[in-house]
Amino acid sequence: MTASLTVADVMHKPAVVVPTSITLAEASVILDGANVGAAAVLDPQGRLRGMISERDLLRSVGHGIDPATAQVEEVMTKNPVTVSVSDTVEKGLEVFRERRFRHLPVMDGERVAGILSIRHVVRVAHIEDVQPAGSAPPGLAPRGLEGVAVAETSVGDVRGEEGFFHYRGYNAVELARRCSFEQVWHLLVEGELPDDAQLKAFTKLAVEARSLPDPVADMLPRIAALPGYTPLMALRSAVSIAGAALEQQPTLDIPADEVRRECLKMASIVPVLLMRLHRHHLGLEPVEPDEDLGYVGAYIQMLTGERPSQRAIRALEQYLILTMDHGFNSSTFTARVITSTGSDIGSALTGAIGALAGPLHGGAPSRALAMLDAIGTPDKAEEYLRHEISSGERLMGFGHRVYKTDDPRSTLLRDVAIELGGPQAEFAVQVEQTALRVLNELKPGRRLYTNVEFYAGVVMNSVGIPPDMFTPTFASSRTVGWTAAIAEQAANNRLIRPSALYVGPQPPRPLPDGYGAALKGAELAR
Ligand code: ACO
């Protein structure tokens, strides 16, 4: 495509530059005046220190940072990846594709000679050659549907650049800080925060809905004894059986209030199924949920057989609220696709659990905890973390596809872990600080921050949840989000049936000469 073109031919020059010490408001005036999306940040000696972009400004404002007082160096991308004036445009394209930046500083030796924008590169490239992250040939959505809105929802949303997510417009972190599990559950599935009377009635219904149909309870010991038992696969099977035992009808054939009733039933029995399966698997008697306990208290009580402390309940409650929903993630999408066929709620939840079971989605908070165990003591952290990154390994609990700033869930869970106290929380904070420093040094410009999983394991461990129940616990709270999505899809349904771009051999292909003759003979002989 652009074989003879170099970065110098297409970059914006001279580079728009700003000093480290000006405020965000002043920087935005400079970006605006030059009509560019990003500027290079230089120190007083004229050396490149970072990049500041419109996205950084947006994210800072989203975080409540005051643009009139905050300085550029506080929010810029430090030690940015660079390209050289003599690099080819293909090289520039490769960097955009791999690193997912939109602007790169172009260096001529030590001097910043210009800024290369993804737009410059795309403009000179043929479309089939380009396909940077988020784009695709005409008629084809980007791989993985990244950045494609495929439905309207009023359940909630994630704003990755701002480090913010919400449920029905309310900041999810604020909900987790101030509300109970049942209040947020009501918000997600009924659409509004409940008043006292509504909360009382909803909680009563949710407690009553915990009862398991006898045929389901009878089958659980057999599921728990399956050779390939994992808690999530067992839950998936049990949910499927529960849907059948409850004689669930296609959502297409039932009114909206019945859909919501069945959703409440399923979200209420998921913890019961999980804990019964867990205890059967360990050869222990199941524990009936205590009617006096809400969702979270009963969750721990069914696991351990003991009434948990208020402190433990509140800590777990905050984690569970934070993980109820998270935009149009893969399992939520799966639940909606299945519901869009008019299928029953048990089927939609079974599919959603299957999607969550994949390592690319359900993650592994236990791996972050295992990393802490492997490090052992604070003095070993630096060496361990450097060694991991240098050998191409990833630090568990860091980095995120959507959040390119602090994951708001990790920020709250850090507070929760610290409040719970204990040596493990203290150690995790030390490891986190070292990890962020080492990542910034060894992976500059990648925007790697702590994700939800890092402190999730610490919090769950502190309240007595064993590591193999970490992801199932996530599944339990996410069932609330799935059911909200199912009810929304069923209430305003259209079959989700996309198409694919065929890239196989040119049709119609003639069958090879004589092919099929033998089969025909054999068929005739039958
Ligand atoms: N440790 C070290 N380097 C990392 C990490 C990490 N945790 N995450 C990303 N990087 C580096 C990559 O090596 C890559 O570097 P390179 O440019 O030198 O090749 C660069 O950052 C970009 O990586 P991508 O794979 O493009 O980032 P992506 O956005 O696709 O990855 C993911 C997101 C999968 C979460 C990744 O950060 C990761 O593997 N983290 C560790 C596992 C983890 O914590 N998972 C839980 C995620 S939260 C959840 O699922 C609910």
XYZ file of C-alpha atoms and ligand atoms in Angstrom:
577
model
C 0.000 0.000 0.000
C 2.234 2.726 1.280
C 5.603 1.079 0.837
C 7.576 4.199 0.035
C 5.883 6.524 2.520
C 7.532 7.235 5.836
C 6.026 8.502 9.043
C 7.635 11.906 8.332
C 5.554 12.172 5.125
C 2.202 11.877 6.861
C 2.682 13.138 10.427
C 1.349 16.415 11.806
C 4.333 18.811 11.963
C 5.608 20.594 13.820
C 4.396 18.640 16.838
C 1.949 20.411 19.071
C 3.740 20.479 22.424
C 2.822 21.527 25.946
C 4.973 21.885 29.078
C 4.462 19.518 32.025
C 3.501 22.302 34.391
C 0.413 23.846 32.775
C -3.124 23.031 33.859
C -5.546 20.766 31.993
C -7.681 23.769 31.130
C -4.664 25.489 29.526
C -3.733 22.309 27.656
C -7.230 21.972 26.267
C -7.037 25.536 24.903
C -3.802 24.587 23.084
C -5.320 21.360 21.647
C -8.380 23.267 20.585
C -6.404 26.086 18.957
C -4.219 23.675 16.992
C -7.228 21.494 16.156
C -5.445 18.274 17.192
C -6.476 15.405 19.474
C -3.169 15.071 21.343
C 0.039 16.909 22.184
C 3.520 15.873 23.262
C 4.430 16.882 26.813
C 7.985 18.256 27.133
C 10.067 19.054 30.216
C 11.946 22.389 30.496
C 14.907 20.817 28.680
C 12.663 19.965 25.719
C 12.747 16.214 26.409
C 9.656 14.107 25.771
C 7.943 13.208 29.068
C 4.491 12.098 27.953
C 1.441 12.522 25.755
C -1.767 14.302 26.647
C -4.904 13.633 24.652
C -8.541 14.650 24.594
C -9.309 11.239 26.078
C -7.059 11.979 29.087
C -8.936 15.231 29.578
C -12.302 13.498 29.349
C -11.239 10.796 31.774
C -9.965 13.343 34.291
C -13.170 15.322 34.175
C -15.103 12.042 34.606
C -13.022 11.387 37.747
C -14.012 14.722 39.203
C -10.520 16.228 38.725
C -10.617 20.032 38.515
C -9.153 21.009 35.107
C -8.402 24.511 36.364
C -5.940 23.284 38.995
C -4.754 19.794 37.945
C -1.504 19.773 35.983
C -0.828 17.977 32.730
C 1.852 15.751 34.225
C -0.683 14.266 36.673
C -2.848 12.742 33.951
C -0.617 12.380 30.881
C 0.506 8.979 29.547
C 4.043 8.787 30.852
C 6.949 7.386 28.823
C 4.855 6.991 25.677
C 5.651 4.583 22.887
C 7.278 6.501 19.996
C 7.991 6.046 16.301
C 10.841 7.545 14.327
C 10.666 9.964 11.368
C 12.304 7.338 9.191
C 9.888 4.514 10.104
C 7.565 3.389 7.337
C 3.849 4.058 7.565
C 3.374 0.265 7.866
C 5.491 0.331 11.016
C 3.327 3.135 12.396
C 0.216 1.160 11.559
C 1.612 -1.906 13.296
C 2.218 0.100 16.466
C -1.335 1.504 16.392
C -2.738 -1.962 15.836
C -0.780 -3.551 18.672
C -0.836 -0.783 21.226
C -4.262 0.704 20.542
C -3.140 4.315 20.827
C -4.607 6.998 18.588
C -1.591 9.306 18.571
C 2.145 8.653 18.677
C 4.992 11.128 19.126
C 7.433 10.979 16.193
C 11.094 11.301 17.171
C 13.978 12.698 15.175
C 16.753 11.619 17.494
C 15.975 13.202 20.867
C 13.672 15.828 19.333
C 9.900 15.464 18.909
C 9.447 16.184 15.210
C 5.714 15.584 14.861
C 2.643 13.656 15.964
C 1.355 10.687 14.025
C -2.369 10.136 14.322
C -4.228 6.960 13.397
C -6.201 9.157 11.007
C -3.020 10.053 9.072
C -2.198 6.406 8.608
C -5.702 5.300 7.690
C -5.992 8.087 5.142
C -3.032 6.781 3.127
C -3.686 3.077 3.553
C -5.948 0.763 1.587
C -8.816 -0.412 3.738
C -7.982 -4.144 3.430
C -4.497 -3.472 4.684
C -5.504 -1.433 7.666
C -7.883 -3.049 10.093
C -6.491 -1.407 13.201
C -8.259 -2.311 16.448
C -11.924 -1.580 16.052
C -12.127 -1.456 12.246
C -12.877 -4.132 9.645
C -13.547 -4.605 5.926
C -16.726 -2.944 4.649
C -19.830 -4.880 5.690
C -18.040 -6.699 8.490
C -18.226 -5.646 12.123
C -14.866 -5.532 13.953
C -13.616 -8.845 15.317
C -15.156 -9.534 18.678
C -17.754 -6.800 17.963
C -15.460 -4.396 19.809
C -17.022 -0.950 19.994
C -20.224 -2.032 18.219
C -23.517 -1.197 19.928
C -25.869 -4.108 19.202
C -28.844 -3.189 21.392
C -30.379 -0.453 23.457
C -30.396 -0.969 27.202
C -31.398 1.010 30.239
C -29.865 -1.479 32.689
C -26.423 0.141 32.858
C -23.182 0.986 31.091
C -19.398 1.136 31.401
C -17.264 4.129 30.446
C -13.800 2.617 30.238
C -11.901 5.825 29.528
C -13.427 7.560 32.525
C -13.174 4.585 34.881
C -16.889 4.734 35.593
C -19.812 2.328 35.416
C -23.404 2.674 36.453
C -26.641 0.816 37.057
C -29.678 2.602 35.639
C -27.797 5.880 35.821
C -26.573 5.539 39.432
C -22.818 5.326 40.007
C -22.339 1.607 40.798
C -19.519 2.313 43.262
C -21.737 4.719 45.182
C -24.492 2.098 45.227
C -22.020 -0.440 46.620
C -20.845 2.021 49.260
C -24.332 3.015 50.430
C -26.921 0.379 49.558
C -27.860 -3.179 50.434
C -27.743 -6.080 47.976
C -31.554 -6.251 47.884
C -31.909 -2.518 47.167
C -29.599 -2.724 44.146
C -31.146 -6.021 43.038
C -34.554 -4.302 43.036
C -33.077 -1.355 41.121
C -31.701 -3.602 38.390
C -34.686 -5.861 37.852
C -37.561 -3.492 38.703
C -35.955 -0.363 37.291
C -36.062 1.837 40.437
C -34.566 1.937 43.918
C -37.232 0.597 46.303
C -38.846 2.608 49.099
C -39.096 0.917 52.507
C -42.368 -0.883 51.785
C -41.210 -2.063 48.372
C -37.917 -3.290 49.831
C -39.704 -5.237 52.568
C -42.046 -6.886 50.066
C -39.216 -7.617 47.608
C -36.974 -9.117 50.321
C -39.833 -11.327 51.540
C -40.437 -12.617 47.996
C -36.721 -13.238 47.499
C -36.459 -15.238 50.751
C -39.536 -17.341 49.838
C -38.127 -17.924 46.355
C -35.092 -19.756 47.813
C -37.008 -23.029 48.107
C -35.787 -25.721 45.724
C -38.154 -28.052 43.890
C -37.643 -31.567 45.347
C -36.541 -33.191 42.050
C -33.751 -30.611 41.767
C -32.565 -31.115 45.353
C -32.553 -34.893 44.735
C -30.311 -34.586 41.682
C -27.669 -32.308 43.178
C -25.621 -35.046 44.919
C -25.244 -36.799 41.548
C -24.112 -33.633 39.796
C -21.652 -32.974 42.634
C -20.204 -36.457 42.177
C -19.543 -36.114 38.420
C -15.914 -36.884 37.546
C -15.221 -33.519 35.890
C -16.881 -31.536 38.693
C -16.202 -27.838 38.824
C -18.557 -25.556 40.757
C -19.484 -23.540 37.676
C -20.201 -26.540 35.438
C -22.252 -28.061 38.236
C -24.197 -24.824 38.628
C -24.821 -24.687 34.882
C -26.293 -28.196 34.937
C -28.352 -27.515 38.057
C -29.808 -24.293 36.649
C -30.813 -26.135 33.500
C -32.530 -28.846 35.555
C -34.223 -26.233 37.754
C -35.688 -24.541 34.669
C -37.193 -27.845 33.613
C -38.435 -28.765 37.112
C -40.098 -25.368 37.428
C -41.811 -26.032 34.094
C -40.602 -22.750 32.676
C -42.380 -21.686 29.505
C -40.831 -19.812 26.554
C -40.539 -16.119 27.456
C -42.357 -15.454 24.182
C -45.487 -17.051 25.645
C -45.590 -15.450 29.085
C -46.390 -11.891 30.233
C -43.712 -9.512 31.476
C -44.639 -9.831 35.173
C -44.302 -13.609 34.977
C -40.882 -13.218 33.329
C -39.804 -11.017 36.249
C -41.233 -13.486 38.804
C -39.279 -16.344 37.243
C -36.168 -14.161 37.109
C -36.467 -13.504 40.854
C -36.916 -17.225 41.488
C -33.799 -18.141 39.515
C -31.606 -15.419 41.035
C -32.765 -16.545 44.503
C -31.997 -20.231 44.020
C -28.565 -19.810 42.408
C -26.769 -19.365 45.790
C -28.724 -22.316 47.205
C -27.714 -24.520 44.277
C -24.086 -23.405 44.500
C -23.731 -24.041 48.223
C -25.557 -27.350 48.185
C -23.389 -28.567 45.315
C -20.257 -27.383 47.110
C -21.135 -29.155 50.337
C -22.269 -32.348 48.571
C -18.976 -32.382 46.703
C -17.096 -32.175 50.002
C -19.292 -34.910 51.482
C -20.994 -32.444 53.856
C -24.690 -32.100 54.646
C -26.307 -29.105 52.923
C -27.281 -26.159 55.117
C -30.748 -24.633 54.719
C -30.691 -20.840 54.279
C -31.668 -18.977 57.420
C -34.890 -17.073 56.754
C -33.735 -14.201 58.936
C -30.737 -13.592 56.746
C -30.748 -11.606 53.528
C -29.080 -12.768 50.317
C -25.520 -12.065 51.417
C -25.770 -13.338 54.988
C -27.430 -16.551 53.809
C -24.753 -16.926 51.123
C -22.010 -17.252 53.740
C -24.208 -19.156 56.216
C -25.083 -21.837 53.620
C -21.374 -22.176 52.860
C -20.004 -22.410 56.386
C -23.033 -23.472 58.411
C -22.486 -20.512 60.736
C -24.052 -17.074 61.031
C -21.530 -14.616 59.634
C -20.483 -11.366 61.293
C -22.000 -8.099 60.072
C -18.511 -7.065 59.000
C -18.129 -10.102 56.755
C -21.628 -9.643 55.325
C -21.005 -6.001 54.500
C -17.628 -6.699 52.865
C -19.027 -9.445 50.644
C -22.138 -7.376 49.943
C -20.021 -4.599 48.451
C -18.160 -7.051 46.195
C -21.447 -8.646 45.080
C -23.069 -5.294 44.276
C -20.006 -4.251 42.270
C -20.187 -7.375 40.125
C -23.953 -7.564 39.476
C -23.648 -6.036 36.042
C -20.985 -4.603 33.764
C -22.255 -3.340 30.441
C -22.886 -5.571 27.476
C -20.380 -8.255 28.442
C -20.209 -11.674 26.742
C -22.424 -13.596 29.162
C -25.059 -10.850 29.234
C -25.032 -10.811 25.442
C -25.384 -14.611 25.453
C -28.400 -14.403 27.767
C -29.987 -11.821 25.488
C -29.361 -13.803 22.303
C -31.032 -16.867 23.843
C -33.933 -14.793 25.165
C -34.331 -13.179 21.747
C -35.314 -16.579 20.343
C -38.243 -16.566 22.794
C -36.610 -19.366 24.799
C -37.130 -19.895 28.544
C -35.205 -18.201 31.357
C -33.442 -21.399 32.477
C -31.965 -21.764 28.991
C -30.788 -18.165 28.915
C -29.118 -18.478 32.319
C -27.551 -21.825 31.446
C -25.990 -20.226 28.355
C -24.839 -17.203 30.326
C -23.109 -19.378 32.932
C -21.458 -21.307 30.092
C -20.116 -18.048 28.666
C -18.884 -16.888 32.058
C -17.060 -20.192 32.572
C -14.617 -19.278 29.795
C -11.250 -18.092 31.122
C -11.401 -14.961 28.977
C -14.528 -13.818 30.771
C -14.958 -15.275 34.241
C -11.341 -14.503 34.956
C -9.682 -15.986 37.946
C -9.541 -13.965 41.139
C -7.959 -17.037 42.672
C -4.953 -16.519 40.391
C -4.326 -13.056 41.834
C -4.417 -14.549 45.312
C -2.113 -17.354 44.175
C 0.325 -14.692 42.949
C 0.373 -13.115 46.418
C 1.049 -16.540 47.910
C 3.823 -17.162 45.400
C 5.477 -13.831 46.285
C 5.306 -14.698 49.974
C 6.861 -11.629 51.630
C 7.057 -7.914 50.704
C 10.840 -8.004 50.189
C 10.399 -10.610 47.420
C 7.758 -8.624 45.510
C 9.996 -6.511 43.287
C 12.177 -9.394 42.145
C 9.200 -11.700 41.558
C 7.186 -9.134 39.604
C 10.135 -8.046 37.454
C 10.936 -11.655 36.681
C 7.331 -12.405 35.697
C 7.053 -9.454 33.326
C 10.525 -9.975 31.848
C 9.657 -13.597 31.095
C 6.541 -12.500 29.206
C 4.082 -13.439 31.952
C 1.151 -11.228 32.951
C 0.614 -10.007 36.454
C -2.702 -11.348 37.647
C -5.148 -8.630 38.654
C -3.670 -5.969 36.379
C -4.748 -4.664 32.971
C -8.232 -4.518 31.468
C -9.695 -4.491 27.958
C -12.113 -1.657 28.717
C -10.587 0.269 31.624
C -7.491 2.174 30.552
C -7.481 3.942 33.902
C -8.264 2.806 37.453
C -10.914 0.086 37.482
C -13.456 1.689 39.855
C -14.241 -1.731 41.317
C -10.633 -2.274 42.371
C -10.503 1.111 44.065
C -13.491 0.298 46.284
C -12.400 -3.282 46.916
C -9.011 -1.986 48.088
C -10.855 0.108 50.706
C -12.986 -2.900 51.657
C -9.903 -5.118 52.017
C -8.110 -2.503 54.124
C -11.169 -2.096 56.326
C -11.334 -5.855 56.861
C -7.693 -5.589 57.869
C -5.192 -8.359 58.429
C -1.721 -9.039 57.104
C -2.925 -10.232 53.697
C -4.661 -6.928 52.891
C -1.605 -4.973 53.995
C 0.632 -7.201 51.912
C -1.668 -6.862 48.872
C -1.432 -3.057 49.089
C 2.368 -3.263 49.136
C 2.438 -5.667 46.188
C 0.010 -3.487 44.239
C 2.216 -0.412 44.648
C 5.304 -2.316 43.545
C 3.441 -3.917 40.619
C 2.164 -0.567 39.312
C 5.659 0.927 39.536
C 7.283 -2.045 37.804
C 4.564 -2.212 35.109
C 4.996 1.491 34.403
C 8.729 0.952 34.022
C 8.739 -2.293 32.024
C 5.513 -1.763 30.020
C 5.480 2.002 29.505
C 2.473 3.520 27.779
C 0.318 0.382 28.032
C -1.946 1.967 30.649
C -2.015 -1.018 32.987
C -3.895 -0.527 36.232
C -5.201 -2.766 38.995
C -8.357 -4.604 37.942
C -11.302 -5.953 39.957
C -9.691 -9.333 40.458
C -6.684 -8.203 42.477
C -8.578 -7.340 45.662
C -11.628 -9.549 44.958
C -9.664 -12.616 46.024
C -8.367 -10.897 49.150
C -11.873 -9.801 50.182
C -13.502 -13.169 49.481
C -10.704 -15.006 51.258
C -11.127 -12.767 54.308
C -14.806 -13.638 54.619
C -14.164 -17.382 54.341
C -14.961 -18.142 50.702
C -12.602 -20.803 49.340
C -10.715 -19.979 46.093
C -12.650 -22.482 43.960
C -15.847 -20.594 44.883
C -14.538 -17.154 43.841
C -15.779 -17.245 40.242
C -19.050 -19.003 41.213
C -19.633 -16.174 43.701
C -19.183 -13.750 40.822
C -21.701 -15.849 38.828
C -24.174 -15.619 41.675
C -24.245 -11.814 41.761
C -24.029 -11.557 37.969
C -27.241 -13.614 37.769
C -28.996 -10.436 38.916
C -27.577 -8.553 35.915
C -28.409 -11.430 33.565
C -32.007 -11.556 34.745
C -32.356 -7.772 34.316
C -31.084 -8.169 30.747
C -33.387 -11.144 30.073
C -36.441 -9.222 31.309
C -35.473 -6.201 29.217
C -34.955 -8.302 26.083
C -38.220 -10.208 26.559
C -40.184 -7.005 27.100
C -39.050 -5.515 23.793
C -37.931 -8.431 21.716
C -36.485 -8.797 18.275
C -34.733 -11.999 17.218
C -30.951 -11.429 17.235
C -29.782 -13.046 14.064
C -26.708 -11.444 12.500
C -24.944 -12.684 9.375
C -21.348 -13.607 8.568
C -19.114 -12.590 5.699
C -18.409 -15.773 3.752
C -14.677 -16.083 2.950
C -14.458 -19.729 1.773
C -14.002 -21.055 -1.786
C -16.056 -19.312 -4.475
C -19.524 -20.948 -4.744
C -21.106 -22.803 -6.416
C -18.370 -25.469 -6.516
C -18.932 -28.502 -8.763
C -18.510 -31.836 -6.978
C -15.370 -33.699 -8.178
C -16.071 -36.088 -11.087
C -17.586 -39.355 -9.905
C -17.777 -38.168 -6.272
C -20.809 -39.626 -4.484
C -21.314 -42.444 -6.990
C -20.174 -45.117 -4.513
C -22.473 -43.733 -1.793
C -25.383 -43.760 -4.236
C -24.692 -47.420 -4.999
C -24.495 -48.257 -1.301
C -27.703 -46.338 -0.561
C -29.495 -48.218 -3.338
C -28.294 -51.545 -1.944
C -29.917 -50.856 1.486
N 0.869 -7.844 33.209
C 1.874 -7.502 32.372
N 1.681 -7.015 31.137
C 0.413 -6.868 30.730
C -0.688 -7.189 31.543
C -0.427 -7.694 32.829
N -1.403 -8.029 33.653
N -1.832 -6.945 30.863
C -1.467 -6.479 29.647
N -0.100 -6.434 29.583
C 0.698 -5.953 28.474
C 0.753 -6.981 27.390
O 1.821 -7.871 27.579
C 0.959 -6.094 26.180
O 2.328 -5.706 26.173
P 3.148 -5.592 24.804
O 2.570 -4.355 24.164
O 4.564 -5.456 25.245
O 2.875 -6.834 24.017
C 0.127 -4.859 26.483
O 0.053 -4.819 27.917
C -1.270 -4.889 25.906
O -1.866 -6.148 26.201
P -3.234 -6.667 25.556
O -3.254 -8.158 25.628
O -3.477 -6.037 24.231
O -4.286 -6.072 26.531
P -5.810 -6.504 26.595
O -6.573 -5.276 26.816
O -6.207 -7.349 25.471
O -5.787 -7.435 27.894
C -6.330 -8.510 29.903
C -6.643 -7.337 28.944
C -6.603 -9.847 29.200
C -7.212 -8.403 31.138
C -4.842 -8.438 30.316
O -4.553 -7.190 30.898
C -4.414 -9.572 31.229
O -4.094 -10.657 30.758
N -4.366 -9.328 32.591
C -3.967 -10.342 33.537
C -5.112 -11.290 33.837
C -6.217 -10.644 34.639
O -5.978 -9.920 35.614
N -7.460 -10.947 34.246
C -8.667 -10.396 34.893
C -9.251 -9.259 34.091
S -10.633 -8.507 34.863
C -11.966 -9.493 34.474
O -11.890 -10.321 33.649
C -13.260 -9.334 35.188
